[in-house]
XYZ file of C-alpha atoms in Angstrom:
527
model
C 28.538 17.589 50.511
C 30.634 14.850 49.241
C 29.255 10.957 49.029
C 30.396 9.959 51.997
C 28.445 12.842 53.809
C 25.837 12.189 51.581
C 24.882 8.389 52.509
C 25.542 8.957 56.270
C 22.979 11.931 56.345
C 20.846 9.466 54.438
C 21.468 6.941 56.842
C 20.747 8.706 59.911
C 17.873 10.568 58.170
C 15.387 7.834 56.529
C 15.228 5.502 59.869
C 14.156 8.877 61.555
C 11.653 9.582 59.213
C 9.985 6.311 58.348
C 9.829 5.826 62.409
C 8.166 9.186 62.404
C 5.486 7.850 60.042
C 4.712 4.912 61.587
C 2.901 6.582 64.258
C 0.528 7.321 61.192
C 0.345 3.975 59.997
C 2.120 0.856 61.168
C 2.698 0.048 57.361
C 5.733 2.609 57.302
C 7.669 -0.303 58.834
C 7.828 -2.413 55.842
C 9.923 0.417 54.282
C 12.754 -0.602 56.134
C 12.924 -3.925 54.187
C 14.389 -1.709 51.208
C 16.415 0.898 53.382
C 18.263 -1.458 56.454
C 19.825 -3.742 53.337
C 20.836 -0.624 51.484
C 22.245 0.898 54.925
C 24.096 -2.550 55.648
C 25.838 -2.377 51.930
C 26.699 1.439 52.020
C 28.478 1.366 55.453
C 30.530 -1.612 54.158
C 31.747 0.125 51.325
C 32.529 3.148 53.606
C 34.498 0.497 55.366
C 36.374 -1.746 52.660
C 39.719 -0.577 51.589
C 40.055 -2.288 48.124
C 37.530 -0.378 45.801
C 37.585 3.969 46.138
C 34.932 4.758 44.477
C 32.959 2.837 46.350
C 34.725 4.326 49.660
C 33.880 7.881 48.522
C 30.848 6.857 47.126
C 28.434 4.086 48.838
C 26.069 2.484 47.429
C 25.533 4.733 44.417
C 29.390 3.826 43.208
C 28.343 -0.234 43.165
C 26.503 2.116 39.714
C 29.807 2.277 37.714
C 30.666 -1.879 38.296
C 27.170 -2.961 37.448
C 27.011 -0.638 34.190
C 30.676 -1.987 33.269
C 29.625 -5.619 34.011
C 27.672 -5.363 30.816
C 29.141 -3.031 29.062
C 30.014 -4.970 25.901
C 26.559 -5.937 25.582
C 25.645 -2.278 25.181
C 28.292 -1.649 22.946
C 27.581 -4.755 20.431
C 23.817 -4.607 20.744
C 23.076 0.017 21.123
C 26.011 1.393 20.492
C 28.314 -0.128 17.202
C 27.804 0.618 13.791
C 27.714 -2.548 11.158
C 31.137 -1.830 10.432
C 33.004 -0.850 13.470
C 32.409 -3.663 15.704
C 36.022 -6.032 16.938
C 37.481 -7.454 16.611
C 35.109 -9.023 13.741
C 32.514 -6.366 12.862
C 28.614 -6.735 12.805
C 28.454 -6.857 8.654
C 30.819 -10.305 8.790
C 29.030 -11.531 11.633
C 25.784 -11.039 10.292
C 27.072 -12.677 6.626
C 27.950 -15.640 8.484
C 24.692 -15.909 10.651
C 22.626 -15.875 7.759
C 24.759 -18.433 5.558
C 25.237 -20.896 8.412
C 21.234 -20.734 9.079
C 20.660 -20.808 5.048
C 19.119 -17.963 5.142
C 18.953 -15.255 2.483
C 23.158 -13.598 2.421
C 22.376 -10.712 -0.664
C 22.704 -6.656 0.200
C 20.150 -4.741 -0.686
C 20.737 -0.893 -1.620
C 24.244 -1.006 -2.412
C 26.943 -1.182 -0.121
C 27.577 0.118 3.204
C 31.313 0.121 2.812
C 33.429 3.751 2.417
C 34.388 2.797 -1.336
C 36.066 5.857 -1.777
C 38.464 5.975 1.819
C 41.297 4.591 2.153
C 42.585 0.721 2.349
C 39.079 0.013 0.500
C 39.977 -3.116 -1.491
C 37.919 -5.073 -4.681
C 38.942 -7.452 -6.979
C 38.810 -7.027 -10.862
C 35.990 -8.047 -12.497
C 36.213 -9.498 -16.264
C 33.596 -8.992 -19.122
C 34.117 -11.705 -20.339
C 32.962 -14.191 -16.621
C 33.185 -17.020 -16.573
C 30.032 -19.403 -15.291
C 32.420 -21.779 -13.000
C 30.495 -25.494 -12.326
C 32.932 -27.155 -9.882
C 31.707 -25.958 -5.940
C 34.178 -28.314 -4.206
C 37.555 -27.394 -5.846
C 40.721 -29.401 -4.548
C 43.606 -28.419 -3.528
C 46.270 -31.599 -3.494
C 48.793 -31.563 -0.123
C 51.986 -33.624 -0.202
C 54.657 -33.772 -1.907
C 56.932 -36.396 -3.436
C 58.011 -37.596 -0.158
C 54.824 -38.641 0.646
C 51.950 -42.078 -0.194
C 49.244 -40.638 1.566
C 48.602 -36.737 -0.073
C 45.798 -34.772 0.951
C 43.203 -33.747 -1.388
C 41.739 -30.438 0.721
C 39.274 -27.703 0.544
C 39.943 -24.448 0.030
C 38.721 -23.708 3.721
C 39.194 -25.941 6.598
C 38.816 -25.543 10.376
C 41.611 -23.563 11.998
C 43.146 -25.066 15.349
C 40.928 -25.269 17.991
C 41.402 -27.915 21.002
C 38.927 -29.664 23.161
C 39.366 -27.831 26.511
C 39.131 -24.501 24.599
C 35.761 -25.513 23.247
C 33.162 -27.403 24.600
C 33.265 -31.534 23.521
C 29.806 -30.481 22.037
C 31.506 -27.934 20.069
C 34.203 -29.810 18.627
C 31.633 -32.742 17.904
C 29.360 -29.839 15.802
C 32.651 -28.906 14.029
C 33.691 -32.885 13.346
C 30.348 -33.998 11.885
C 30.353 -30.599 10.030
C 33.560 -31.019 8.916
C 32.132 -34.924 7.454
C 29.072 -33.826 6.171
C 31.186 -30.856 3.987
C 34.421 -33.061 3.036
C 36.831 -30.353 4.328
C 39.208 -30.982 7.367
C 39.165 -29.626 10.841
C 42.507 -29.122 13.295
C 42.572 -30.311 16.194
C 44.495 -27.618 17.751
C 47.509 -28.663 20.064
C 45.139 -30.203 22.610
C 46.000 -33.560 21.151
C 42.680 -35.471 19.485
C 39.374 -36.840 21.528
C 36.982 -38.904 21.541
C 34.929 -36.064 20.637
C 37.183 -35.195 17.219
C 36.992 -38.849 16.064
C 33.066 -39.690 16.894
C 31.760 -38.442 13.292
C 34.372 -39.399 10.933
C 35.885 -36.235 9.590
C 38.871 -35.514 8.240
C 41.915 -34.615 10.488
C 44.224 -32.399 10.937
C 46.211 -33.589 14.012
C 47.928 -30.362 15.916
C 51.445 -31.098 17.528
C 52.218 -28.597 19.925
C 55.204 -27.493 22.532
C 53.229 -29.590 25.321
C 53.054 -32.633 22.738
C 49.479 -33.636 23.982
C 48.600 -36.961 22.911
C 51.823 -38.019 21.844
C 54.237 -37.183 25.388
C 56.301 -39.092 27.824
C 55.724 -39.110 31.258
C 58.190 -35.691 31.413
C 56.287 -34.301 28.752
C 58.840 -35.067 26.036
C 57.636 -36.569 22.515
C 57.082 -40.229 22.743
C 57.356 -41.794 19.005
C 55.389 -44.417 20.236
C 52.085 -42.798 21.086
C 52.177 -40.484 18.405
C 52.482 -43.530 15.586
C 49.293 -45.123 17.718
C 47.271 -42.011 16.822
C 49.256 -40.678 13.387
C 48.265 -43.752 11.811
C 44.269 -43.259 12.177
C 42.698 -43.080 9.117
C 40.909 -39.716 10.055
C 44.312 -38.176 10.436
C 45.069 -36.913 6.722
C 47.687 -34.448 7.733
C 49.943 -33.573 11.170
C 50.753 -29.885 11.994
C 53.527 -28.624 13.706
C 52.633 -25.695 16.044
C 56.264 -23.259 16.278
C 53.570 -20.403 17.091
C 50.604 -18.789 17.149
C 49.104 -15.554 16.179
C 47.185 -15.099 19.619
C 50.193 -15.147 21.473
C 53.832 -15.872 19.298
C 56.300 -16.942 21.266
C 54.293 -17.657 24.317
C 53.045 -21.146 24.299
C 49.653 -22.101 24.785
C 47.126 -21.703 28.046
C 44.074 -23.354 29.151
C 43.044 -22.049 32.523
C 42.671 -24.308 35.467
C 38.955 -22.906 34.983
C 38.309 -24.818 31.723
C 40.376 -27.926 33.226
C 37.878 -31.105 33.483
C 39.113 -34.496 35.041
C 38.560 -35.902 30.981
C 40.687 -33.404 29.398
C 43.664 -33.773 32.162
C 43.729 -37.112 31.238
C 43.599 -36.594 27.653
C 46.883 -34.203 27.633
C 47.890 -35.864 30.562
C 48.277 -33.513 33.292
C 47.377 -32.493 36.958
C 43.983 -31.059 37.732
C 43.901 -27.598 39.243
C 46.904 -26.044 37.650
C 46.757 -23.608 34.171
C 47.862 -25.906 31.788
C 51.022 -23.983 29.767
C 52.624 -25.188 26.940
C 56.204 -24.309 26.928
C 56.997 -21.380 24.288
C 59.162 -23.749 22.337
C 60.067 -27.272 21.381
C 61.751 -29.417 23.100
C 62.014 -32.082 20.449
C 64.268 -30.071 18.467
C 66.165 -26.779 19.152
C 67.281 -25.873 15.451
C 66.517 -25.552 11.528
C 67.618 -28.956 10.851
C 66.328 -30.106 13.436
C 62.911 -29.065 13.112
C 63.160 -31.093 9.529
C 64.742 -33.837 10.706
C 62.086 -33.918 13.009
C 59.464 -33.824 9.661
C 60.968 -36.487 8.361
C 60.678 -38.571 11.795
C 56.703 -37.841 11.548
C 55.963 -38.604 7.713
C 57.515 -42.182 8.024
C 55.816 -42.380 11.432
C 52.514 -41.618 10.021
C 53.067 -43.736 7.104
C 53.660 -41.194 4.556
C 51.128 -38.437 5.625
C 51.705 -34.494 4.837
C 53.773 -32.921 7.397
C 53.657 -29.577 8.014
C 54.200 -26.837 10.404
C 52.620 -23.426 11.555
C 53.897 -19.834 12.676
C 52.957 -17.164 13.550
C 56.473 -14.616 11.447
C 58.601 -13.115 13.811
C 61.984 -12.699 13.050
C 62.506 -13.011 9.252
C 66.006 -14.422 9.286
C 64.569 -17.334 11.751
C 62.111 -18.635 8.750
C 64.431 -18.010 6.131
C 66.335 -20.238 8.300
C 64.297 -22.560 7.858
C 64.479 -22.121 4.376
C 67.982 -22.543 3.913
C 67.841 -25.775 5.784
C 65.679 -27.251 3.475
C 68.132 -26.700 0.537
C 71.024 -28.011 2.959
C 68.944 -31.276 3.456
C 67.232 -31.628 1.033
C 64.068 -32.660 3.262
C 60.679 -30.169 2.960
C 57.602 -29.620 4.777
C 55.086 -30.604 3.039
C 52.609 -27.154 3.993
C 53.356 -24.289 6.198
C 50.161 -22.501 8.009
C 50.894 -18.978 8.077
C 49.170 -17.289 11.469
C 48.240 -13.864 11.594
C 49.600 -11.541 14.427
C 46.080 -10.508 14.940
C 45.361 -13.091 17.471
C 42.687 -15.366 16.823
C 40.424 -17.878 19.539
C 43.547 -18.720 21.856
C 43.371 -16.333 24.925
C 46.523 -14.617 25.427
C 48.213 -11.834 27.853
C 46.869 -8.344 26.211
C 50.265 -7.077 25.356
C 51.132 -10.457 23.074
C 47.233 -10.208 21.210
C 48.202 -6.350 20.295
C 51.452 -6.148 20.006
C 53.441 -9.153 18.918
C 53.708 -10.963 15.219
C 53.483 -10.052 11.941
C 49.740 -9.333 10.709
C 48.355 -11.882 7.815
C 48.721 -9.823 4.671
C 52.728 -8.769 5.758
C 53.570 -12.293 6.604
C 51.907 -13.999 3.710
C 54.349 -12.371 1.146
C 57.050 -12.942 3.208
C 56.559 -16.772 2.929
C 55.222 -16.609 -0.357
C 58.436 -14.834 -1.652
C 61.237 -16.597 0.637
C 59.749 -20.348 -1.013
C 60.206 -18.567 -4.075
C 63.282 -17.392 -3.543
C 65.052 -20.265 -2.629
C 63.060 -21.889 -5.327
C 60.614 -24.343 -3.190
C 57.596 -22.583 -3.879
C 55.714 -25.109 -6.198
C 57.050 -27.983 -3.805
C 55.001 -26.234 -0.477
C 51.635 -25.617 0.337
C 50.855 -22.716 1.974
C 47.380 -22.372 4.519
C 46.455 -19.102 5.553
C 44.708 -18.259 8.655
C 43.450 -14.772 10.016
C 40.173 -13.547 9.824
C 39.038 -15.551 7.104
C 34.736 -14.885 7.109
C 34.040 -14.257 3.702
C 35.099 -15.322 0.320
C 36.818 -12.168 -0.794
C 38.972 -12.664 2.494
C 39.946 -16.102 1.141
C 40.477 -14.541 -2.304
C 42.437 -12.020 -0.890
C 44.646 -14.221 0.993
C 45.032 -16.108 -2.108
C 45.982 -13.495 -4.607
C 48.927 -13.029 -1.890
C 50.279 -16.455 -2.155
C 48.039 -19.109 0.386
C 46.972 -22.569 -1.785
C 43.834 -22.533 0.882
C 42.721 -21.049 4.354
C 41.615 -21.705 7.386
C 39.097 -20.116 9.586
C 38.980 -20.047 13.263
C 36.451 -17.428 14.346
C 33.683 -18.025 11.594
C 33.761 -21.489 12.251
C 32.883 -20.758 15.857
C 30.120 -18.107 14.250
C 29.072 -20.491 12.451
C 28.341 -22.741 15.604
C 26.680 -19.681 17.183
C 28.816 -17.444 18.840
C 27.872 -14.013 19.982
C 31.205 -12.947 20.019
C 30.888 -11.916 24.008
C 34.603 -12.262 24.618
C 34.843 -14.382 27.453
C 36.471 -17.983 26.444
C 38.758 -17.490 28.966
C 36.248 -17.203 31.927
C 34.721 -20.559 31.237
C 31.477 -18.573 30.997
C 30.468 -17.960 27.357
C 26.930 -17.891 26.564
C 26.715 -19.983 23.872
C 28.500 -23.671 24.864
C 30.858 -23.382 22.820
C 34.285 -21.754 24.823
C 33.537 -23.658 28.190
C 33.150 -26.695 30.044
C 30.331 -26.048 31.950
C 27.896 -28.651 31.514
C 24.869 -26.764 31.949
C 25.642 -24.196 29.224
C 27.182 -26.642 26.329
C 24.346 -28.935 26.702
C 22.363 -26.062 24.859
C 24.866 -26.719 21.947
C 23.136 -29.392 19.602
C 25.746 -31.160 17.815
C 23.465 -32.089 15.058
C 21.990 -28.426 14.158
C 24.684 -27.065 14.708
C 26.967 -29.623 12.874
C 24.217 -28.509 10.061
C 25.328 -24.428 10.370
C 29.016 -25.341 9.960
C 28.496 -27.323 6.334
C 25.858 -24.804 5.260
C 28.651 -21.557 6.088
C 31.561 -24.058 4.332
C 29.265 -24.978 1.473
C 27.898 -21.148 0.969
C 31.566 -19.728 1.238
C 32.813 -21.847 -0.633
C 30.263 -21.349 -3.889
C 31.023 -17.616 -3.271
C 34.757 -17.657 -3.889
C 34.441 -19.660 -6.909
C 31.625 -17.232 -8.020
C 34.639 -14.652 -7.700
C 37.002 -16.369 -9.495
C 34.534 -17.069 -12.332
C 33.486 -12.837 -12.405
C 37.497 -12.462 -12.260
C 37.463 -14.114 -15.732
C 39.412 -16.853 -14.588
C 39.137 -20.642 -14.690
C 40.715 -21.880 -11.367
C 42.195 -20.944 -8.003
C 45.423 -21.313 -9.466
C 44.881 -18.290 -11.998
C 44.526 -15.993 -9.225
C 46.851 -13.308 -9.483
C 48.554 -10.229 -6.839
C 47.564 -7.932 -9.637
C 43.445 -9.382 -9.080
C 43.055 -7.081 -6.094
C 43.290 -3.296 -5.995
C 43.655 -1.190 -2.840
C 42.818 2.290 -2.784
C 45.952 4.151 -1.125
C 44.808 7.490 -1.134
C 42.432 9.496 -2.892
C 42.942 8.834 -6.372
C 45.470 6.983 -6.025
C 45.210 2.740 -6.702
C 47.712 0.058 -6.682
C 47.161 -3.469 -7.186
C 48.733 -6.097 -5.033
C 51.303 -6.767 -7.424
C 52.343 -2.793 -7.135
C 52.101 -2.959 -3.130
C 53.672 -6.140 -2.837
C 56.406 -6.723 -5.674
C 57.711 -10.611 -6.138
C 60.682 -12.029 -5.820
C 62.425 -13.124 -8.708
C 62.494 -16.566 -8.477
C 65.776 -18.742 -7.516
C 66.820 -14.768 -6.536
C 68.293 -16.035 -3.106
C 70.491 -18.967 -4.149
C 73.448 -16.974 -5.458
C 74.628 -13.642 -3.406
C 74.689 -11.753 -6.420
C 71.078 -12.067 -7.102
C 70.032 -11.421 -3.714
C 67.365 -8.562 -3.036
C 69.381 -5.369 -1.362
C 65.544 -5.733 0.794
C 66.671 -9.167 1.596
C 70.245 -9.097 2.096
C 70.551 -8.607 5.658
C 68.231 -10.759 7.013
C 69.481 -14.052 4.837
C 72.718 -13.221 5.369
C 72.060 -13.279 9.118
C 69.867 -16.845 8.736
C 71.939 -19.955 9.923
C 70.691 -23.570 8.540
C 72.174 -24.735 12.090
C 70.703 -22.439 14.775
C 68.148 -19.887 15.433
């Protein structure tokens, strides 16, 4: 008997029956309360034509949506281990829980980590530690183009806009961002009232769509952008090229998350996705792009200017690079995005399968700047799954001055990591604009959560540095971190990832065979 045979027996059947037992007692009746609904809903899925299983199998095949609807509540909460949760697994949620709450972040028993299988990682310990004083080191950005340098943390909020998050959200992240001293981005949703109500530091996001600083057409408008770039919140100004979510894409807010406030902040229509175009239209080149630096630093009055990307094509950045000795004019930091995708929502195939992971396209960067010789002129800001301080130490030891952290900041604030910030639904407040949900979202507890998780981290990585024997983040070295290939068999960063010789790309002879094609293919004029 198949389904279908199955319900219309049951149909025909049960009304028989409890009809039959009325005669007994007149009670029987009430049973068709539960049955004539669940007759009603089977013959319509005999009868719809868009779902088969529930053709084939009514009523009892509505079973297989309603278990799915909550599937990845099962899965995080009955079914994961601590260590194979994603993207971000249980263990580095939990650390950042408990450190945002100040609450007790030691291990008891050892760890739970695989020491002994492969791509386990550790840094070097020294016997002769060091007991390191200073919790809020400094890292200086700017270079000598520019009056106004930046004197930032180590970790900083990673781009985020309002319209993404909730204006709670971004408020909790602002006055967290004050009460800590470290800076937060506005991502490329241009800056709010909601980023400049508590005072902290900026870093103001200028992306493809040029929110906050466009022409009626969408083009950049010098004008608007000086109005905002000369705030004194706004330390530094980013340049978005990409982003590891979705390279070579451009941005996307759904029309869901779309409130009458935020269209008027970027400036566009209500009801529409908003899409940021996948590239600039400001400037179309590697000059370009620094000429286009140079516009922004006097405009902002002698503020760090930098861009971010997301590494694609290697002879595109070294590009880049080769500009910069043709003009003479820098960036003052470059944000290097992992491929791994981060907050931004993003068509499946770009999150999996597009851009260069963190690790890979940190020592690309790191060694083209040396290369060419630039290194010690540019900053460089990782960001990629930054959630504990042996991920910043990591990322360090490959070349980034500081990080930033999307994801634990948003931990930090409270999120379950339910994976729906592009519904406009999520749980928490944080990834929607639905008033009744991101009123939950105190700004000041929450704003709380954020310092404690900067503060916490932050004491961590220079309790690292000090067991590493070292004195400063600058002593960090490739050869600080070990890997564990296979088996028995160890390298070191410096082993895994060998450096360029420095000034190696300035003369042909001295180029890297490695290298060779891919700077011989980069053109100073054109991408």
């Amino acid at each position: 008997m198949t389904g279908r045979q199955g319900f219309v027996a049951f149909a025909i059947v049960t009304p028989i029956i409890i009809y039959a037992l009325s005669f007994l007692s007149p009670s029987f009746f009430w049973a068709f309360l539960v049955v004539g609904p669940l007759i009603v809903i089977g013959l319509f899925d005999m009868f719809q034509t868009k779902h088969t299983i529930k053709r084939l199998y009514p009523i009892f095949g509505r079973l297989r949506y309603i278990l799915e609807s909550f599937r990845t509540e099962i899965q995080q909460y009955f079914v994961e281990s601590d260590l194979d949760g994603t993207p971000i697994p249980r263990e580095f949620r939990s650390l950042v829980y408990q450190r945002a709450k100040g609450n007790r972040d030691t291990r008891p028993f050892g760890t739970i980590f695989d020491v002994n299988a492969a791509g386990y990682e550790w840094v070097n310990h020294s016997i002769h530690a060091k007991h390191l004083s200073d919790y809020k080191p400094r890292i200086k950005f700017g270079g000598d183009e520019c009056t106004k340098p930046y004197m930032a943390s180590p970790l900083n909020i990673s781009a985020m806009s309002y319209g993404a998050l909730s204006k709670n959200a971004i408020m909790a992240l602002n006055r967290g961002a004050k009460m800590g001293d470290f800076s937060h981005n506005t991502g490329e949703g241009s800056m709010s009232p909601h980023h400049l109500k508590h005072g902290g530091d900026i870093v103001w996001q200028i992306g493809t769509g040029y929110f906050g600083c466009r022409d009626h057409k969408g083009n950049f408008n010098p004008l608007t952008f000086q109005e905002n770039a000369i705030k004194d919140v706004v330390k530094m100004i980013e340049i978005k090229l990409s982003q590891g979510a979705k390279p070579g894409h451009g941005g996307i807010l759904p029309a869901a998350k779309l409130t009458k406030e935020i269209s008027e902040i970027r400036d566009v229509p209500m009801g529409e996705d908003v899409i940021s175009p996948p590239s600039h239209s400001a400037f179309s080149s590697p000059k370009e792009l620094l000429q286009f630096i140079e516009q922004l630093r006097e405009l902002s009055g002698g503020k760090p200017i930098g861009f971010k990307l997301c590494v694609g094509r290697k002879d595109e950045f070294l590009a880049i690079c080769k500009a910069m000795l043709e003009t003479g004019i820098k960036p003052d930091f470059i944000t290097v995005d992992g491929g791994e995708g981060g907050t931004g929502a993003a068509p499946v195939e770009f999150t999996n399968s597009v851009g260069t992971p963190i690790k890979d396209a940190l020592v690309f960067v790191n060694s083209a700047l040396i290369g060419v010789g630039l290194r010690d002129q540019i900053r460089i800001i990782a960001a990629g799954k930054m959630l504990s301080a042996f991920h910043i130490l990591r990322a360090m030891a490959l070349g980034a001055d500081a990080v930033n952290s999307a994801r634990g900041m948003m931990l930090a604030l409270g999120c379950i990591q339910s994976r729906t910030c592009n519904t406009d639904e999520c749980p928490t407040g944080i990834a929607t604009q639905n008033p009744g949900r991101n009123k939950g979202l105190v700004v000041t507890d929450k704003a709380q959560r954020v310092a404690n998780f900067h503060r916490d981290t932050v004491k961590s990585l220079v309790e690292l540095i000090g067991a590493a024997g070292l004195n400063n983040l600058n002593e960090l070295r490739p050869e600080h971190i070990n890997r564990r290939i296979q088996g028995t068999d160890v390298k070191n960063y410096a082993q895994l990832y060998p450096e360029i010789i420095s000034g190696s790309l300035l003369q042909a002879s001295t180029v890297d065979p490695s290298w060779k094609y891919d700077w011989d293919k980069a053109n100073a004029s054109a991408w």
